Short mmCIF file of C-alpha atoms in Angstrom, two decimals:
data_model
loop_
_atom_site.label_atom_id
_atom_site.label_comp_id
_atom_site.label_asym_id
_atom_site.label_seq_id
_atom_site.Cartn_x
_atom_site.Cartn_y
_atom_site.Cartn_z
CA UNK A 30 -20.96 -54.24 23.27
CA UNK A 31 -20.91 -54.23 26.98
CA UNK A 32 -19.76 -57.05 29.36
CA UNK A 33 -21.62 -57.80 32.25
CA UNK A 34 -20.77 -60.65 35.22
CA UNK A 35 -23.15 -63.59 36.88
CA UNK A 36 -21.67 -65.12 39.92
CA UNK A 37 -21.74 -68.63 39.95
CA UNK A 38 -20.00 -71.99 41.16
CA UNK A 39 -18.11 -74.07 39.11
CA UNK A 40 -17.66 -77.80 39.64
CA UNK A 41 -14.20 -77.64 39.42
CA UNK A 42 -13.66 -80.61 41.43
CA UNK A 43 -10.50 -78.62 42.81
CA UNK A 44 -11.51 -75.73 46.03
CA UNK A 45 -11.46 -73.39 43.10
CA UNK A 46 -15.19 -72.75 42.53
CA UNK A 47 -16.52 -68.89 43.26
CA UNK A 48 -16.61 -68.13 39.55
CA UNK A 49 -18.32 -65.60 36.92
CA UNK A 50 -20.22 -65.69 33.65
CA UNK A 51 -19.00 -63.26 31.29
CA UNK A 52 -21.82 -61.85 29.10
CA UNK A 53 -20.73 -59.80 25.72
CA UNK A 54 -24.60 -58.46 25.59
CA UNK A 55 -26.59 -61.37 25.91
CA UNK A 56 -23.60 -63.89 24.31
CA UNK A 57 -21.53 -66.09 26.99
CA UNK A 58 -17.85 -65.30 25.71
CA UNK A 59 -15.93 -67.02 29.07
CA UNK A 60 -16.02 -68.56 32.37
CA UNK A 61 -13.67 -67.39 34.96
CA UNK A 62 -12.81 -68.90 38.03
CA UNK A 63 -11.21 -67.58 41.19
CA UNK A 64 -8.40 -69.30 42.21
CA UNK A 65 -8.14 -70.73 45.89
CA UNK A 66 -5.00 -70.93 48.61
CA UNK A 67 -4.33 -74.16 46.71
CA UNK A 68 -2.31 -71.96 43.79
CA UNK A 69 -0.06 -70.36 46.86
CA UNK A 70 1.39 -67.21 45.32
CA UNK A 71 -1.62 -66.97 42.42
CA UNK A 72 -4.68 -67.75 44.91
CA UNK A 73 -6.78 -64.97 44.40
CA UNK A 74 -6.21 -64.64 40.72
CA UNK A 75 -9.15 -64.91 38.03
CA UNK A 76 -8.48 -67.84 36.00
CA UNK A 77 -9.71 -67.88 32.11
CA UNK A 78 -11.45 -71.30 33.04
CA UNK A 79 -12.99 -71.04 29.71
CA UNK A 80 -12.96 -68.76 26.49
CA UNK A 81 -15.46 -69.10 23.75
CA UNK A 82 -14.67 -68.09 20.58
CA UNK A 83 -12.00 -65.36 20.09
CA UNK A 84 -11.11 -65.80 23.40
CA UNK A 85 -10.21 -69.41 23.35
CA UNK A 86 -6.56 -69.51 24.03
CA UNK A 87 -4.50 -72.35 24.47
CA UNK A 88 -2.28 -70.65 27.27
CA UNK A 89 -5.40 -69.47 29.36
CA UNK A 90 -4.12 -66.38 31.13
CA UNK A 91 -4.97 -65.74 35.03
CA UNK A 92 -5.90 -62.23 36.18
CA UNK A 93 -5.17 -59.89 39.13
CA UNK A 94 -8.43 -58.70 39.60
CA UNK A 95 -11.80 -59.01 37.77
CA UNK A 96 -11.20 -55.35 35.81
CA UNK A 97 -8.21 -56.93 34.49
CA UNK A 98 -9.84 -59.33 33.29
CA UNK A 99 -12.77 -57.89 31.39
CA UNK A 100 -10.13 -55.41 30.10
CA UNK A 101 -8.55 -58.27 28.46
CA UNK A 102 -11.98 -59.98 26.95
CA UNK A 103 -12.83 -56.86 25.57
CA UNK A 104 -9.42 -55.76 23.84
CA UNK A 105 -9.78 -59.82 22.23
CA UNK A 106 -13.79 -59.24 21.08
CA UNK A 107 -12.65 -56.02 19.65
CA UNK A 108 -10.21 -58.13 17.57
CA UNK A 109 -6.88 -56.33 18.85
CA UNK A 110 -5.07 -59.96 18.89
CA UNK A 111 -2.07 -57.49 19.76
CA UNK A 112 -3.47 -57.72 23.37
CA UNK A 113 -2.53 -61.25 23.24
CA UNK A 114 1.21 -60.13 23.25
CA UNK A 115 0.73 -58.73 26.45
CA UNK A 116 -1.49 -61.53 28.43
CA UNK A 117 -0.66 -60.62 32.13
CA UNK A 118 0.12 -63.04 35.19
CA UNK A 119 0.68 -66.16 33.01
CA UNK B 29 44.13 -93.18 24.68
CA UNK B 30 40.76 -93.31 26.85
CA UNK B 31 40.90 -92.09 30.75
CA UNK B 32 39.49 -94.40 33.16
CA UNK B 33 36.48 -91.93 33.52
CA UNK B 34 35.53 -91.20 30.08
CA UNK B 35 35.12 -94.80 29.72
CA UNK B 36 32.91 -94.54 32.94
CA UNK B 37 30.94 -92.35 31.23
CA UNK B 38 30.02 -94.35 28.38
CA UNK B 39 28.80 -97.26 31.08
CA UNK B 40 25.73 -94.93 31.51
CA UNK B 41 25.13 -95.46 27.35
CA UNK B 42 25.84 -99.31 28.20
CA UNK B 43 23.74 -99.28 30.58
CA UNK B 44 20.78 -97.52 28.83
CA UNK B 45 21.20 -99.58 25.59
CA UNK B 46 21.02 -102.47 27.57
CA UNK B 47 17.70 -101.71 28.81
CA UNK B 48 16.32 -102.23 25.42
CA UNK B 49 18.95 -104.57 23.68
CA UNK B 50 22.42 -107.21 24.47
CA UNK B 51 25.59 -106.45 23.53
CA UNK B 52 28.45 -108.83 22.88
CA UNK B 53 31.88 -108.25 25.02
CA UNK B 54 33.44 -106.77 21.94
CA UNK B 55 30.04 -104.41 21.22
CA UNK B 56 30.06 -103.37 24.53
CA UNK B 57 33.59 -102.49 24.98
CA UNK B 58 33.36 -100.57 21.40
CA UNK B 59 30.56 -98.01 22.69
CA UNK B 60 33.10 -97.86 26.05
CA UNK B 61 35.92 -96.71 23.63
CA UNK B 62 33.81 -93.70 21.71
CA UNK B 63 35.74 -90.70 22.62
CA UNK B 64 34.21 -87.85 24.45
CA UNK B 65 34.12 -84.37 25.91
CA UNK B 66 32.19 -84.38 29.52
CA UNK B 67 31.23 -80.98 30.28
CA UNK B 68 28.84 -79.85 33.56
CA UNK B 69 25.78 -77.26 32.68
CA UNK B 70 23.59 -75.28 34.42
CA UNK B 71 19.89 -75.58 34.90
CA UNK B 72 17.93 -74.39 31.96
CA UNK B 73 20.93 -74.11 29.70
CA UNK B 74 20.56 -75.15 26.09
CA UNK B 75 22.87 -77.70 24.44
CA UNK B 76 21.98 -77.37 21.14
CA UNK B 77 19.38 -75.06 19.19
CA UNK B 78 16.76 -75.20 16.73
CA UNK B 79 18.79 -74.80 13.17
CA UNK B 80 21.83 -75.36 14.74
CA UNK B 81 24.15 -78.11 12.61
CA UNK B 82 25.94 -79.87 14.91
CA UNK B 83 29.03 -82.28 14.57
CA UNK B 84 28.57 -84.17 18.06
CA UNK B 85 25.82 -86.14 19.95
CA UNK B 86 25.19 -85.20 23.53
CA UNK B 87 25.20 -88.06 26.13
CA UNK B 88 23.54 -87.27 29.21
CA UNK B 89 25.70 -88.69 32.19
CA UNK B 90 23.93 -86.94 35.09
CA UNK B 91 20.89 -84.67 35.53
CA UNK B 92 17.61 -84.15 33.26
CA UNK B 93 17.19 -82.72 29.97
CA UNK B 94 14.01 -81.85 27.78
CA UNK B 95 13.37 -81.53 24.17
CA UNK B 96 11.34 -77.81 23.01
CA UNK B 97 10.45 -75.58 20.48
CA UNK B 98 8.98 -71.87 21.13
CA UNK B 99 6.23 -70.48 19.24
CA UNK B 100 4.98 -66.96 19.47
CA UNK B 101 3.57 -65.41 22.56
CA UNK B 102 6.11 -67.55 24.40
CA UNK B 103 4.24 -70.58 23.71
CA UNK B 104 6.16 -73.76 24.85
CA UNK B 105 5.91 -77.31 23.82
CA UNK B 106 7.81 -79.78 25.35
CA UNK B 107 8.31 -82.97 23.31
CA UNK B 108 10.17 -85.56 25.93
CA UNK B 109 11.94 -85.50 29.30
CA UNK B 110 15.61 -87.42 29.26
CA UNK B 111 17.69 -88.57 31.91
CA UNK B 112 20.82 -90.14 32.25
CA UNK B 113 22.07 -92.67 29.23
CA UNK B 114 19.82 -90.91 26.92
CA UNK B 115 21.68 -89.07 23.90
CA UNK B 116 18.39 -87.03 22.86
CA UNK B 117 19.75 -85.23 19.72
CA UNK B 118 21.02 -89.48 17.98
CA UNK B 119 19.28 -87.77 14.85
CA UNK B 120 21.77 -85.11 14.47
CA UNK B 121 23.88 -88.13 12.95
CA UNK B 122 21.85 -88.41 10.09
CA UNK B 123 19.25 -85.10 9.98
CA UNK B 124 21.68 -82.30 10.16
CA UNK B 125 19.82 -79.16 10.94
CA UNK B 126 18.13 -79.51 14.73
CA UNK B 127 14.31 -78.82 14.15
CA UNK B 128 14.02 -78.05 17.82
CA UNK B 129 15.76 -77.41 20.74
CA UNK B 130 17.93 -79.45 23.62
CA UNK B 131 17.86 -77.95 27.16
CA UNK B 132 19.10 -78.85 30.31
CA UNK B 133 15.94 -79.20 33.19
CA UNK B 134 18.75 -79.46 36.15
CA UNK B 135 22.53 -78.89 36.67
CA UNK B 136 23.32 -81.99 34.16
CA UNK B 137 26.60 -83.37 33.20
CA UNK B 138 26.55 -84.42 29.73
CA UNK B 139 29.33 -86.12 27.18
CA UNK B 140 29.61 -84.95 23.52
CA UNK B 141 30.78 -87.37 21.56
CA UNK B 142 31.84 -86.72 17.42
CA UNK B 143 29.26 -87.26 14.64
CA UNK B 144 32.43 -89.09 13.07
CA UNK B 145 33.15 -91.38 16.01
CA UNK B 146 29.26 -93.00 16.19
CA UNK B 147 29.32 -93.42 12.38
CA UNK B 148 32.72 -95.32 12.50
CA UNK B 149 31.08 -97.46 15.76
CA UNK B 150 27.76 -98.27 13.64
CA UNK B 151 30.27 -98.68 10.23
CA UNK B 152 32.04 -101.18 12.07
CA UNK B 153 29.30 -102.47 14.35
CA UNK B 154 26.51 -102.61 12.49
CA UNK B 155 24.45 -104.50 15.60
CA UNK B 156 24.96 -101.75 17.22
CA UNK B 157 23.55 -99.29 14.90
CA UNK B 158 20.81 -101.24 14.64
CA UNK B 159 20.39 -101.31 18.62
CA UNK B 160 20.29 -97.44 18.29
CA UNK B 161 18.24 -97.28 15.71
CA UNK B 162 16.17 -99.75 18.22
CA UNK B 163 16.44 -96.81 20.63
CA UNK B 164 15.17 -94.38 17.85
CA UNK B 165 12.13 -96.54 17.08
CA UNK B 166 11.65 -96.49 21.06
CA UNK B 167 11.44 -92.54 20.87
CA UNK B 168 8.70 -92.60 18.11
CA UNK B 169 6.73 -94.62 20.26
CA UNK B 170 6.71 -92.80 23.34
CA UNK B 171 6.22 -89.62 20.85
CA UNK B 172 2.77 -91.67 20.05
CA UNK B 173 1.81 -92.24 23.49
CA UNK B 174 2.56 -88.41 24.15
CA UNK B 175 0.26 -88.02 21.87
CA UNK B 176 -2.65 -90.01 22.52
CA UNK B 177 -2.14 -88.23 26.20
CA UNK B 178 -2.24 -84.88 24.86
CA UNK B 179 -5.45 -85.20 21.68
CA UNK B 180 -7.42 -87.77 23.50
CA UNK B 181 -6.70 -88.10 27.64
CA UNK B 182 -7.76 -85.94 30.50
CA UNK B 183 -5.59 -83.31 32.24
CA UNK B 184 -5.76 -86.07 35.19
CA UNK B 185 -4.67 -89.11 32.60
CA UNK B 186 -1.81 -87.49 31.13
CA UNK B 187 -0.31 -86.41 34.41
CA UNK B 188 -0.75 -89.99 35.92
CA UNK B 189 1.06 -91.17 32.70
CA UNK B 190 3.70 -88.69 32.66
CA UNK B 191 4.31 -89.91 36.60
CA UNK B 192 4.52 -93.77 35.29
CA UNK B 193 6.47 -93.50 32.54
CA UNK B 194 9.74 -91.49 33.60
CA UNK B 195 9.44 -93.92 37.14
CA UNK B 196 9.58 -97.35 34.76
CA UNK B 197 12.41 -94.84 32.54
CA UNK B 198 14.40 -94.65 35.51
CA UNK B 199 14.28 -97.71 37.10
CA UNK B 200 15.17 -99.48 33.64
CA UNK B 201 18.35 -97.78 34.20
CA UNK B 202 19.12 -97.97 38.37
CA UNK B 203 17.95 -94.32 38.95
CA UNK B 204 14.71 -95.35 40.72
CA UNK B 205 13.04 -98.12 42.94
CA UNK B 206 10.50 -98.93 45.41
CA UNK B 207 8.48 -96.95 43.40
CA UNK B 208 10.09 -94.22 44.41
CA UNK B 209 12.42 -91.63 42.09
CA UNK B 210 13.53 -88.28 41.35
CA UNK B 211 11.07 -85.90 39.53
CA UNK B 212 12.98 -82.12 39.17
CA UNK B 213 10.43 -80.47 36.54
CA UNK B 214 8.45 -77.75 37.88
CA UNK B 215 4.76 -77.44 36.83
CA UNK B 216 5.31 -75.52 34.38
CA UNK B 217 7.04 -77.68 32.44
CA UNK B 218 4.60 -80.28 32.49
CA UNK B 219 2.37 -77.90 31.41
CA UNK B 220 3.98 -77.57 28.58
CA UNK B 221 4.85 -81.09 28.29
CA UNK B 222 1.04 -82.00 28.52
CA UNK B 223 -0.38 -79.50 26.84
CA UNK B 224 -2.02 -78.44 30.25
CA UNK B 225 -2.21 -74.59 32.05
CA UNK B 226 -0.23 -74.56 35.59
CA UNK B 227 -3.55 -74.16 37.21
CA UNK B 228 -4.43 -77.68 35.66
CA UNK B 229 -1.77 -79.31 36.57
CA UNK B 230 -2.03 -77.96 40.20
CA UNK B 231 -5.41 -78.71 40.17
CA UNK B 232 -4.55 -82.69 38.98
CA UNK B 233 -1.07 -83.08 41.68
CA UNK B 234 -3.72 -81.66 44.54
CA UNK B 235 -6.23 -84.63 43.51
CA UNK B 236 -3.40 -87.21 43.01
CA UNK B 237 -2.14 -86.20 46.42
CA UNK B 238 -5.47 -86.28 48.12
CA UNK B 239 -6.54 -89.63 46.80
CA UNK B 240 -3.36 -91.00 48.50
CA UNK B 241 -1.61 -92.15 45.00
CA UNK B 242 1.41 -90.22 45.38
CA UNK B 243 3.53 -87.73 47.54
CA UNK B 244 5.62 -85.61 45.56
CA UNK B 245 7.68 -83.51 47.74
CA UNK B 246 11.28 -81.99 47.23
CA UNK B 247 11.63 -82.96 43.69
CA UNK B 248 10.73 -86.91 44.99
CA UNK B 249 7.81 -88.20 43.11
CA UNK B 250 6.81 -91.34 45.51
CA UNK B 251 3.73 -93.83 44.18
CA UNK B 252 2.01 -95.34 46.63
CA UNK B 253 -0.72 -96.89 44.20
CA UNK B 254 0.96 -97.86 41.26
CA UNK B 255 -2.32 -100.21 40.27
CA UNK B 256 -4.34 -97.63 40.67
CA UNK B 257 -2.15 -95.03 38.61
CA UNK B 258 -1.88 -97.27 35.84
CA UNK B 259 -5.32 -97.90 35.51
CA UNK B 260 -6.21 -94.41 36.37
CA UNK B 261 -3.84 -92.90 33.07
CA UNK B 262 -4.26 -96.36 30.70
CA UNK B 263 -0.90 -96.99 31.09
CA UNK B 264 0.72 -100.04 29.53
CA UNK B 265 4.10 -100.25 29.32
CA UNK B 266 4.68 -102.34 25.96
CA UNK B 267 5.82 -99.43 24.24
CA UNK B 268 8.83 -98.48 26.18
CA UNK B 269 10.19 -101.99 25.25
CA UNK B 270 12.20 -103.00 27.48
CA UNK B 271 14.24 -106.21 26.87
CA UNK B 272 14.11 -106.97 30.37
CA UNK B 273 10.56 -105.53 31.38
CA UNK B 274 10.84 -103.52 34.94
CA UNK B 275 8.78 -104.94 37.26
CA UNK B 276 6.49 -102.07 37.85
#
């Protein structure tokens, strides 16, 4: 399995709209968007906008960085629902 | 013998009963007699736990207090925000282990009063164990409108409701006018009230704010389009039944 991103913009209807895709091979698994100044100490942060599948949570985690982030989907396809113990930034 | 401000303390129960319900002279002076323990906590303290058995009721005289149980990962739901004249954990009387937990939101000043001493009121005034068991029924229904809000309303509906609901709460009991009251939750817990993510509920106060329906600054949730917010979040407040229905 390997991930691979596709910028996009989300209709958030919130400033939060430079977003990504997340492809597990050639299956959408999640939406993440970026969040804007609006979030104050967390703009910046990748939100879990949306998580198909085993990565549907209902805490939706935010991310430091985009690496985080596709750390964390990966660790969740592979099954390790350990990872979830240890969601950062939420 | 009952001090001049325990009684005073037991005019905030008064006072909330009689939001929802009358009281004769005699009634009313019974609830003012109920003997109590004031105490003053701190923010985010709890009062009493999940499996806990207590032997008292906790009045809240000052302050705000929330209901919650924790699942794993840290998950958090909130079931209700209280404020003043509420006694949140009434079914301690008669369902002896706590199946979740009471909290403090703010620095709250609360009165315990004995599990023995509200079954000897009700025992002897049974009115007024049916006007709390009035106030139970109450509970249940804002427990269904919670949940219509959180299995069938958007992130933007249940907010606007939230907003409504503890303003009309207050005002029943002289804690709020002008559309205008106090509102010390952070956004996390309405998150967790709501069933929404902290980026959610950013996202929805942003909106509210920019649409010109509210201005919530300094823990001072201000309406400026109640119409508008009640039509926004289908709010109608028949099930808060209040026996003398605030204007709104």
């Amino acid at each position: 399995m390997s991930l691979h991103l596709q910028r996009v913009r989300v209709a958030t209807t919130s400033p939060d709209t430079e977003s990504r895709l997340v492809f597990a091979d050639d299956f959408l698994v999640a939406v993440l968007v970026q969040l804007s100044d609006d979030h104050e100490d967390d703009a910046g942060m990748w939100f879990l906008e949306v998580g198909f599948g085993r990565l549907d949570h209902p805490m939706p985690p935010k991310f430091a960085n985009l690496d985080e982030a596709q750390d964390w989907i990966e660790q969740r396809l592979a099954g390790n629902q350990a990872s979830s113990t240890a969601i950062p930034a939420l | 013998m009952t001090s001049a401000s325990d009684i005073h303390s037991k005019t905030v129960l008064v006072r909330k009963l009689e939001s929802i319900a009358t009281f004769s002279d005699e009634e009313r002076q019974a609830i003012l007699s109920l003997p109590s323990q004031t105490r003053v906590l701190k923010p985010g303290q709890d009062i009493v736990r999940d499996g806990d058995t207590p032997s008292q009721c906790c009045l809240i005289l000052d302050g705000w207090a929330y209901r919650y149980k924790v699942l794993g990962e840290g998950r958090r739901q909130i079931f209700s925000f209280h404020i003043a004249g509420d006694i949140p954990d009434l079914q301690s009387l008669h369902l002896h282990t706590m199946d979740h937990t009471l909290a403090t939101v703010t620095e709250a000043t609360v009165a315990f009063i004995p599990h023995q001493s509200m079954r000897e009121l009700t025992m002897r005034y049974p009115s007024v164990g049916a006007v709390l068991w009035r106030d139970t029924l109450v509970d249940a229904a804002i427990f269904r409108e919670w949940m219509i809000g959180i299995g069938r309303k958007s992130a933007f509906g249940r907010i606007a409701h939230l907003f409504c609901e503890m303003y009309l709460k207050l005002e029943s009991v002289g804690l709020a006018s002008d559309h205008r009251c106090p509102l010390p939750m952070t956004q996390v817990d309405i998150g967790d009230a709501l069933g929404l993510s902290n980026v959610h509920v950013n996202r929805v106060l942003q909106e509210l704010r920019g649409k010109g329906l509210i201005t919530l600054r300094s823990n001072t949730l201000v309406i400026h389009a109640w119409d508008e917010m009640i039509q926004a979040s289908e709010f109608d407040p028949t099930y808060l039944h209040f026996e003398q229905r605030a204007a709104g």
